[in-house]
Coordinates of C-alpha atoms and ligand atoms in Angstrom, one line a residue:
M29 CA 32.8 231.5 211.3
E30 CA 31.9 227.9 212.0
I31 CA 30.1 227.3 215.4
R32 CA 29.9 223.7 216.5
L33 CA 28.2 222.1 219.4
G34 CA 29.4 219.2 221.4
T35 CA 30.1 217.6 224.7
I36 CA 33.3 217.7 226.9
S37 CA 34.3 214.2 225.9
E38 CA 34.3 215.2 222.2
I39 CA 36.9 217.9 222.9
R40 CA 39.5 215.4 223.8
K41 CA 39.5 214.0 220.2
E42 CA 40.6 217.3 218.6
S43 CA 43.1 220.1 219.1
F44 CA 42.3 223.8 219.4
D45 CA 44.3 227.0 219.6
A46 CA 42.6 228.1 222.8
L47 CA 40.4 227.1 225.7
V48 CA 38.0 230.0 226.6
L49 CA 36.5 230.2 230.1
I50 CA 34.6 232.8 232.1
S51 CA 35.5 233.6 235.7
F52 CA 33.6 235.6 238.3
E53 CA 34.7 238.2 240.8
G54 CA 35.8 236.7 244.2
K55 CA 35.0 233.1 243.2
P56 CA 37.3 230.3 242.2
I57 CA 36.6 228.5 238.8
R58 CA 34.3 225.5 239.4
K59 CA 35.7 222.2 238.3
I60 CA 36.5 221.9 234.6
F61 CA 37.7 218.7 233.0
S62 CA 40.0 217.6 235.9
D63 CA 41.1 218.7 239.4
A64 CA 44.5 219.3 238.1
L65 CA 43.4 221.7 235.4
T66 CA 41.0 223.5 237.7
K67 CA 43.8 224.0 240.3
F68 CA 46.2 225.2 237.6
I69 CA 43.7 227.9 236.3
N70 CA 42.7 229.0 239.8
G71 CA 46.5 229.3 240.6
V72 CA 46.9 231.6 237.5
I73 CA 44.0 233.8 238.5
E74 CA 45.4 234.2 242.0
S75 CA 49.0 234.7 241.1
E76 CA 48.2 237.2 238.4
K77 CA 45.8 239.1 240.7
F78 CA 43.1 238.7 238.0
K79 CA 40.0 240.4 239.4
S80 CA 37.6 239.0 236.9
S81 CA 36.0 242.4 236.4
F82 CA 33.6 242.3 233.5
G83 CA 35.3 242.1 230.1
E84 CA 38.8 241.8 231.6
V85 CA 40.9 239.2 229.7
I86 CA 44.0 237.2 230.7
V87 CA 45.8 234.8 228.4
V88 CA 48.0 231.9 229.5
H89 CA 50.3 230.8 226.7
R90 CA 51.4 227.2 226.5
P91 CA 49.9 226.2 229.7
S92 CA 51.3 223.1 231.4
I93 CA 48.3 221.0 231.2
P94 CA 47.9 217.3 230.7
K95 CA 48.6 216.1 227.1
K96 CA 45.0 214.8 226.7
F97 CA 43.9 218.4 226.3
N98 CA 45.3 220.0 223.2
F99 CA 45.2 223.8 223.8
N100 CA 47.9 226.2 222.9
K101 CA 46.5 228.8 225.3
I102 CA 43.9 229.4 227.8
V103 CA 41.8 232.6 227.6
I104 CA 40.1 233.7 230.8
V105 CA 37.4 236.3 230.4
G106 CA 36.1 238.2 233.5
G107 CA 32.4 237.8 233.9
G108 CA 32.1 240.4 236.7
K109 CA 29.7 239.7 239.6
E110 CA 28.1 236.3 239.1
N111 CA 24.7 237.5 240.5
K112 CA 24.6 240.2 237.7
F113 CA 25.5 237.9 234.9
D114 CA 22.7 237.6 232.3
V115 CA 22.1 236.9 228.6
E116 CA 23.5 240.3 227.6
S117 CA 26.7 239.5 229.4
L118 CA 27.0 236.4 227.2
R119 CA 26.4 238.5 224.1
K120 CA 29.1 240.9 225.2
I121 CA 31.6 238.1 226.1
G122 CA 30.9 236.4 222.7
S123 CA 32.1 239.6 221.0
I124 CA 35.2 239.9 223.3
V125 CA 36.1 236.4 222.3
S126 CA 35.7 236.9 218.6
K127 CA 37.5 240.3 218.6
G128 CA 40.2 238.8 220.8
A129 CA 41.2 236.3 218.1
S130 CA 43.4 238.6 216.2
K131 CA 44.8 240.3 219.4
Y132 CA 45.7 237.1 221.2
N133 CA 46.2 235.1 218.0
Y134 CA 43.9 232.1 218.0
S135 CA 41.7 230.9 215.2
S136 CA 39.9 228.0 216.8
C137 CA 38.7 227.7 220.3
V138 CA 36.6 225.7 222.7
F139 CA 34.2 227.9 224.6
L140 CA 33.4 226.4 228.0
V141 CA 30.4 228.0 229.6
D142 CA 28.9 226.9 233.0
W143 CA 25.3 227.0 231.8
N144 CA 24.0 227.0 235.3
V145 CA 25.4 230.4 235.9
N146 CA 23.1 232.8 237.8
K147 CA 19.9 230.9 236.5
V148 CA 20.4 232.5 233.0
D149 CA 17.9 230.9 230.6
K150 CA 20.0 228.4 228.7
I151 CA 18.4 228.8 225.3
Y152 CA 18.4 232.5 225.2
G153 CA 21.9 232.5 226.8
F154 CA 23.2 230.3 224.1
K155 CA 21.5 232.4 221.4
G156 CA 23.1 235.5 223.0
L157 CA 26.5 234.0 223.0
V158 CA 26.2 233.0 219.3
E159 CA 25.0 236.5 218.4
G160 CA 27.9 238.1 220.2
L161 CA 30.5 235.8 218.6
L162 CA 29.0 236.6 215.1
L163 CA 28.3 240.3 215.7
G164 CA 31.9 240.8 217.0
T165 CA 33.3 239.9 213.5
Y166 CA 31.8 243.0 211.7
K167 CA 34.2 245.1 209.7
F168 CA 33.6 247.9 207.3
D169 CA 36.9 248.4 205.5
K170 CA 35.9 248.6 201.8
F171 CA 37.7 251.9 201.4
I172 CA 40.9 251.2 203.3
S173 CA 43.4 250.4 200.6
K174 CA 46.4 249.0 202.6
K175 CA 45.9 245.4 203.5
E176 CA 48.0 245.8 206.7
E177 CA 45.7 248.3 208.0
K178 CA 42.8 246.0 207.7
N179 CA 42.1 244.1 210.9
E180 CA 41.0 240.7 209.7
N181 CA 39.0 238.6 212.1
K182 CA 40.7 235.3 212.5
L183 CA 38.4 233.2 214.5
S184 CA 37.3 230.5 212.1
S185 CA 35.9 227.9 214.3
V186 CA 34.3 227.8 217.8
F187 CA 33.3 224.7 219.6
V188 CA 30.7 225.5 222.3
V189 CA 30.2 223.0 225.0
K190 CA 26.4 222.7 224.8
P191 CA 23.8 223.3 227.5
V192 CA 21.5 220.5 228.3
V193 CA 18.1 221.7 226.9
K194 CA 15.3 220.1 224.9
Y195 CA 15.7 222.4 221.9
D196 CA 17.3 222.2 218.6
L197 CA 20.4 224.4 219.2
N198 CA 21.7 223.8 215.7
K199 CA 18.6 225.6 214.5
I200 CA 19.5 228.6 216.7
I201 CA 22.9 228.7 215.2
H202 CA 21.5 228.5 211.6
N203 CA 18.8 231.1 212.2
T204 CA 21.1 233.5 214.1
K205 CA 23.6 233.4 211.3
I206 CA 20.9 234.4 208.9
V207 CA 19.8 237.3 211.2
I208 CA 23.4 238.5 211.8
D209 CA 24.1 238.5 208.1
S210 CA 21.1 240.8 207.7
V211 CA 22.4 243.0 210.5
F212 CA 25.6 243.3 208.5
L213 CA 23.8 244.1 205.3
A214 CA 22.0 246.9 207.2
R215 CA 25.3 248.2 208.7
D216 CA 26.9 248.1 205.2
L217 CA 24.1 250.1 203.7
Q218 CA 24.3 252.6 206.6
N219 CA 28.0 253.0 206.5
L220 CA 28.3 253.5 202.7
P221 CA 28.5 257.2 202.0
S222 CA 25.7 259.1 200.3
N223 CA 27.6 259.5 197.1
I224 CA 27.5 255.7 196.7
A225 CA 24.4 254.7 198.6
T226 CA 21.9 256.8 196.6
P227 CA 18.2 255.9 196.3
S228 CA 18.9 254.1 193.0
Y229 CA 21.8 252.1 194.5
I230 CA 19.9 251.0 197.5
S231 CA 16.9 250.0 195.4
D232 CA 19.2 248.0 193.1
V233 CA 20.7 246.2 196.1
V234 CA 17.2 245.5 197.4
K235 CA 16.2 244.1 194.0
A236 CA 19.2 241.8 193.8
E237 CA 19.1 240.6 197.4
C238 CA 15.3 240.1 197.5
E239 CA 15.3 238.2 194.2
K240 CA 17.6 235.6 195.7
V241 CA 15.2 234.8 198.5
G242 CA 11.8 235.0 196.8
I243 CA 10.7 238.5 197.9
R244 CA 8.7 240.4 195.4
V245 CA 10.0 244.0 194.8
K246 CA 8.2 246.9 193.2
V247 CA 10.2 250.1 192.7
I248 CA 8.0 253.2 192.3
D249 CA 9.8 255.9 190.4
K250 CA 9.2 259.7 190.3
N251 CA 6.6 259.5 187.6
E252 CA 4.6 256.7 189.2
A253 CA 4.9 258.5 192.5
R254 CA 3.4 261.5 190.9
E255 CA 0.5 259.5 189.5
L256 CA -0.1 258.0 192.9
G257 CA -0.3 261.4 194.4
M258 CA 2.7 260.9 196.7
N259 CA 3.3 264.6 196.9
L260 CA 4.9 264.7 200.4
F261 CA 7.5 262.1 199.4
L262 CA 8.2 264.1 196.2
A263 CA 8.2 267.4 198.1
V264 CA 11.3 266.2 200.0
S265 CA 13.1 264.9 196.9
K266 CA 12.5 268.1 194.9
G267 CA 15.9 269.8 195.7
S268 CA 17.9 266.8 194.8
N269 CA 19.5 265.6 191.5
E270 CA 19.2 262.0 192.6
E271 CA 16.1 260.1 191.5
P272 CA 13.9 259.2 194.4
K273 CA 12.7 255.6 194.7
F274 CA 9.8 254.3 196.7
V275 CA 10.5 250.6 197.3
V276 CA 7.9 248.0 198.2
M277 CA 9.0 244.5 199.2
E278 CA 6.4 241.7 199.6
Y279 CA 7.2 238.5 201.4
E280 CA 4.5 235.9 201.4
G281 CA 5.2 233.3 204.0
G282 CA 1.7 232.1 204.7
G283 CA -1.8 232.9 205.9
D284 CA -3.9 235.8 204.8
K285 CA -2.8 238.5 207.2
W286 CA -0.3 241.2 206.3
Y287 CA 2.1 242.9 208.7
G288 CA 3.7 246.2 207.6
L289 CA 7.2 247.5 208.2
I290 CA 8.1 251.0 207.0
G291 CA 11.6 252.5 207.2
K292 CA 12.8 256.1 206.8
G293 CA 15.2 256.1 203.8
I294 CA 16.7 259.6 203.6
T295 CA 20.1 258.8 202.0
F296 CA 21.4 262.2 203.1
D297 CA 19.7 264.9 205.2
T298 CA 21.1 268.4 204.7
G299 CA 17.9 269.8 206.2
G300 CA 16.9 271.2 202.8
I301 CA 16.2 275.0 202.7
S302 CA 16.1 274.8 206.6
L303 CA 19.7 273.9 206.3
K304 CA 21.5 272.1 209.1
P305 CA 24.7 273.4 210.6
S306 CA 27.8 271.7 209.1
D307 CA 29.1 270.3 212.4
K308 CA 28.5 266.5 212.3
M309 CA 26.4 266.9 209.2
E310 CA 28.3 263.9 207.8
D311 CA 26.3 261.7 210.2
M312 CA 23.3 262.4 208.1
K313 CA 24.4 259.7 205.8
F314 CA 22.8 257.4 208.5
D315 CA 19.4 259.0 207.9
M316 CA 18.4 255.9 205.9
S317 CA 18.9 253.6 208.9
G318 CA 15.3 252.8 209.3
A319 CA 15.2 251.6 205.7
A320 CA 18.3 249.5 206.3
S321 CA 16.6 247.8 209.2
V322 CA 13.4 247.0 207.2
I323 CA 15.4 245.7 204.3
G324 CA 17.6 243.5 206.6
T325 CA 14.5 242.3 208.6
I326 CA 12.4 241.2 205.6
I327 CA 15.4 239.4 204.0
A328 CA 16.1 237.5 207.2
V329 CA 12.5 236.6 207.7
A330 CA 12.4 235.2 204.1
K331 CA 15.6 233.2 204.6
I332 CA 14.3 231.7 207.9
G333 CA 11.0 231.0 206.1
L334 CA 8.7 232.5 208.7
K335 CA 5.1 231.6 208.0
V336 CA 3.8 235.2 207.9
N337 CA 3.2 237.8 205.2
V338 CA 5.3 240.9 205.5
V339 CA 5.3 244.0 203.4
G340 CA 8.3 246.3 203.8
I341 CA 8.2 249.8 202.5
V342 CA 11.2 252.1 202.1
P343 CA 10.8 255.6 200.6
L344 CA 14.3 256.5 199.5
T345 CA 15.4 260.1 198.7
E346 CA 17.9 262.8 199.5
N347 CA 16.9 266.0 201.3
M348 CA 18.7 268.8 199.5
P349 CA 18.4 272.6 199.2
G350 CA 18.4 273.9 195.6
G351 CA 16.5 276.0 193.1
S352 CA 13.6 273.7 193.0
A353 CA 13.6 272.6 196.7
T354 CA 10.5 272.8 198.9
K355 CA 10.5 276.1 200.9
P356 CA 9.3 276.7 204.5
G357 CA 5.5 277.6 204.3
D358 CA 4.8 275.4 201.2
I359 CA 1.6 273.5 201.4
V360 CA 1.4 270.0 199.9
R361 CA -1.4 267.5 199.6
G362 CA -0.4 264.0 200.8
M363 CA -1.4 260.8 199.0
G364 CA -4.5 260.4 201.2
G365 CA -5.7 264.0 200.8
I366 CA -4.3 265.6 203.9
F367 CA -2.9 269.1 203.4
V368 CA 0.4 269.7 205.1
E369 CA 2.1 273.0 205.8
I370 CA 5.8 272.4 205.6
V371 CA 7.1 274.9 208.1
N372 CA 10.5 273.3 208.4
T373 CA 12.1 271.3 205.5
D374 CA 14.4 269.6 208.1
A375 CA 11.4 267.7 209.5
E376 CA 11.4 265.7 206.3
G377 CA 11.3 262.2 207.6
R378 CA 7.7 262.4 208.8
L379 CA 6.7 263.6 205.3
I380 CA 8.1 260.6 203.4
L381 CA 6.7 258.3 206.1
A382 CA 3.3 259.9 205.8
D383 CA 2.9 258.8 202.2
A384 CA 4.2 255.3 203.1
L385 CA 1.8 255.1 206.0
E386 CA -0.9 255.9 203.5
Y387 CA 0.3 253.5 200.8
V388 CA 0.5 250.5 203.2
K389 CA -3.4 250.7 203.6
R390 CA -3.9 248.7 200.4
Y391 CA -2.6 245.6 202.3
K392 CA -5.2 246.0 205.1
P393 CA -2.4 245.3 207.6
E394 CA -2.9 243.7 211.0
F395 CA -0.4 246.2 212.2
V396 CA 2.4 248.5 211.0
I397 CA 5.6 249.3 212.6
D398 CA 7.6 252.3 211.3
I399 CA 11.3 252.8 212.2
A400 CA 13.1 256.0 211.6
T401 CA 16.0 258.3 212.6
L402 CA 13.3 260.9 213.2
T403 CA 14.2 263.4 215.8
G404 CA 17.2 264.9 217.7
A405 CA 14.7 265.4 220.5
C406 CA 14.5 261.7 221.0
V407 CA 18.3 261.6 221.4
V408 CA 18.0 264.4 224.0
A409 CA 15.4 262.3 225.9
L410 CA 17.0 258.8 225.8
G411 CA 20.6 259.3 224.8
N412 CA 22.0 256.3 222.9
E413 CA 20.5 253.6 225.0
A414 CA 17.0 253.1 223.7
A415 CA 14.7 253.9 220.8
G416 CA 11.7 255.9 221.5
L417 CA 8.5 253.8 221.2
L418 CA 5.1 255.5 220.5
G419 CA 1.9 254.1 219.0
N420 CA -1.9 253.7 219.2
D421 CA -2.1 250.0 220.3
D422 CA -1.1 248.7 223.7
N423 CA -0.9 245.0 222.5
L424 CA 1.5 245.9 219.7
K425 CA 3.6 248.1 222.1
S426 CA 3.8 245.3 224.5
I427 CA 5.0 242.8 221.8
L428 CA 7.7 245.3 220.9
K429 CA 8.7 245.6 224.6
K430 CA 9.0 241.9 225.1
S431 CA 11.1 241.5 221.9
S432 CA 13.2 244.4 223.2
Q433 CA 13.9 242.6 226.4
R434 CA 14.9 239.4 224.6
T435 CA 17.2 241.1 222.1
F436 CA 18.5 244.0 224.2
E437 CA 17.7 246.3 221.4
R438 CA 16.0 248.5 223.9
V439 CA 12.8 250.6 223.5
W440 CA 11.3 253.1 225.9
E441 CA 7.7 254.3 225.6
L442 CA 6.8 258.0 225.3
P443 CA 3.2 259.1 225.6
L444 CA 1.1 260.0 222.6
W445 CA -1.8 261.8 224.3
E446 CA -4.3 263.7 222.2
E447 CA -3.3 267.0 223.8
Y448 CA -0.2 266.9 221.6
D449 CA -2.4 267.1 218.5
E450 CA -2.8 270.9 219.4
Y451 CA 1.0 271.4 219.0
I452 CA 0.9 270.7 215.2
K453 CA -2.3 272.6 214.3
S454 CA -1.7 274.8 211.3
D455 CA -3.5 278.1 210.5
F456 CA -3.2 277.4 206.8
A457 CA -3.6 273.7 206.3
D458 CA -4.9 270.5 208.0
V459 CA -1.6 270.1 209.9
K460 CA 1.9 271.5 210.0
N461 CA 5.0 269.3 210.0
V462 CA 6.6 270.7 213.2
G463 CA 5.4 271.6 216.7
N464 CA 6.9 274.2 219.0
R465 CA 10.1 273.9 220.9
Y466 CA 9.3 271.1 223.3
G467 CA 8.3 267.4 223.1
G468 CA 9.8 267.1 219.6
A469 CA 9.8 263.3 219.5
I470 CA 6.2 263.2 220.5
T471 CA 4.9 265.9 218.1
A472 CA 6.7 264.0 215.2
S473 CA 4.6 261.0 216.2
A474 CA 1.5 263.0 216.6
F475 CA 2.0 264.1 213.0
L476 CA 2.4 260.4 211.8
K477 CA -0.7 259.4 213.8
K478 CA -2.8 261.6 211.4
F479 CA -2.1 259.3 208.5
V480 CA -2.9 256.0 210.3
D481 CA -6.2 254.1 210.6
Y482 CA -4.8 250.7 211.8
K483 CA -2.7 249.4 214.7
W484 CA 0.6 251.2 214.6
A485 CA 3.8 251.7 216.5
H486 CA 6.7 254.0 215.7
L487 CA 10.3 253.6 216.7
D488 CA 12.5 256.6 216.8
I489 CA 16.1 255.3 216.4
A490 CA 17.9 258.6 216.0
G491 CA 20.0 257.7 219.1
T492 CA 20.6 254.1 218.4
A493 CA 21.1 253.7 214.7
Y494 CA 24.7 254.7 214.8
S495 CA 27.4 254.7 217.4
E496 CA 30.3 257.1 218.1
K497 CA 32.4 254.3 219.6
D498 CA 32.9 250.6 219.7
K499 CA 30.9 249.0 222.5
Y500 CA 31.4 245.2 222.7
Y501 CA 29.3 243.9 219.8
I502 CA 28.2 247.4 218.7
P503 CA 30.7 248.9 216.2
K504 CA 31.5 252.5 215.6
G505 CA 29.2 253.7 212.7
G506 CA 26.0 251.9 211.7
T507 CA 24.7 249.5 214.3
G508 CA 22.0 247.7 212.3
F509 CA 19.6 248.5 215.2
G510 CA 16.1 247.1 214.6
V511 CA 16.9 244.0 212.6
R512 CA 17.2 241.7 215.6
L513 CA 14.2 243.4 217.3
L514 CA 11.9 243.3 214.3
V515 CA 12.8 239.7 213.4
D516 CA 12.0 238.7 217.0
V517 CA 8.7 240.5 216.8
L518 CA 7.7 238.6 213.6
E519 CA 8.9 235.3 215.1
S520 CA 6.6 235.9 218.1
I521 CA 3.7 236.8 215.8
E522 CA 4.3 233.5 213.9
K523 CA 4.2 231.6 217.2
H524 CA 1.0 233.4 218.4
E525 CA -0.5 234.4 215.1
S526 CA -4.1 233.5 216.1
S527 CA -3.8 235.5 219.3
F528 CA -2.9 238.9 217.9
N529 CA -6.1 240.8 218.4
S530 CA -6.6 243.3 221.2
Ligands
BES615 N1 17.3 263.2 210.6 C1 17.0 264.2 211.5 C2 16.9 263.6 212.9 C3 18.2 263.2 213.6 C4 18.9 264.0 214.4 C5 18.7 261.9 213.3 C6 20.0 263.6 215.0 C7 19.9 261.5 213.9 C8 20.6 262.3 214.8 C9 15.6 264.7 211.3 O1 15.2 264.8 209.9 C10 15.6 266.1 211.7 O2 16.3 266.9 211.2 N2 14.7 266.5 212.6 C11 14.6 267.8 213.2 C12 13.2 268.1 213.4 C13 12.9 269.5 213.8 C14 13.2 270.4 212.6 C15 11.5 269.6 214.2 C16 15.4 267.7 214.5 O3 15.4 266.7 215.3 O4 16.0 268.7 214.8
ZN616 ZN1 15.8 266.5 208.8
ZN617 ZN1 16.1 263.3 208.7

């Protein structure tokens, strides 16, 4: 999709399939182009009893407007109550407009936004609109054979009437396209079933994609993992016939500091010997969503050319039962020497993360963020609206909260008080991998904390990584949650690099 910027006078020189406008509840449209056109549109809104509730759409075909405007149709999108309108509203409306292209049949449009609406920040508002337009085009139809059943997105060109700001808006378009491509890569990796997206497949995709953008990739295989003592990672992979791959990506953008990202990459989580019930087990192909976010993030950061060094680590393996699978009660020595009693083989994410949290120490990272579909308990606590945020550094958590507000990839902090350490005390080893019945999202983090001696934050995305229904720019299936958030974090680090020390 081509997104262009321009002024109202430039519109008159071209013809477009549609003019898109936003109207608000109980308010007439403010003047656009001419009094005659404004009156015409307000007349339509009134006669059609269009309430302008948020997301409602009305289309006027072949409007009788002056010849100097060349539109085949006018698309009016309800913006709801004007005093509630914000950047997220623009993101949602962007997706309504791009999805509406096939439904209402337009492939080019002019998007006229009153940039003074409700004091919305013009730069972030514009970015939100671009994100929504692009995110709304996502389709995953690789395995649908009949062409007629594929719902192609038709919107090929959008002309946005630009806000007046002292900022390079074309740079926003350029960088946002890069980030959304990465969100789509993450969504594709998530949506692919586990018989295709095996650890080997994903590590091959990582190698190919990273090579294009100058990211170094090291793939640690089973033998090397054994030599390195990654026994927790290997303990999870033991029941599977698929080769595990521990993938390390290094992007050197500048300076001498390293920032670490770690993503849980369980390509399918059966639970292992602590087998999961079969209802909804198919969703466990999404258990590599953290890995997908890290892969998408580091590729976007490299394409944008951020001047920071990032190491992305994604341990990839299946969690299967079988004759050689790890059994409840087994005790395994982690890479850093900590003995873990594996009481429940379904609490496997924290085991592979533990070895990654250990491995990343060789980079002496300024901070590390891990992202993982870690616990059902987090979904119980927060539903599908926010990722759980836990960690040992207030400054890092506050950076994540700010990025979360900007991107609307929401996070919500849960406590990580030392009292929780009691919950995972083992009678037979240094620590056990599960707590008791309550506080499951927190005890998982208390476990991870044992392997960390640097500034660290953990994002539990079990409730946000995939969606059961289409919601504006969030599709059913893999959401790519985390890519926009983590890119924003690294952008803010680049801006304030010298000031990250708490
Ligand atoms: N992959 C699951 C967590 C999960 C649950 C992700 C629902 C997405 C949706 C994780 O490996 C797991 O099974 N966790 C267990 C931990 C328990 C055994 C302590 C859980 O949450 O039930
Ligand atoms: Zn599990
Ligand atoms: Zn899992």
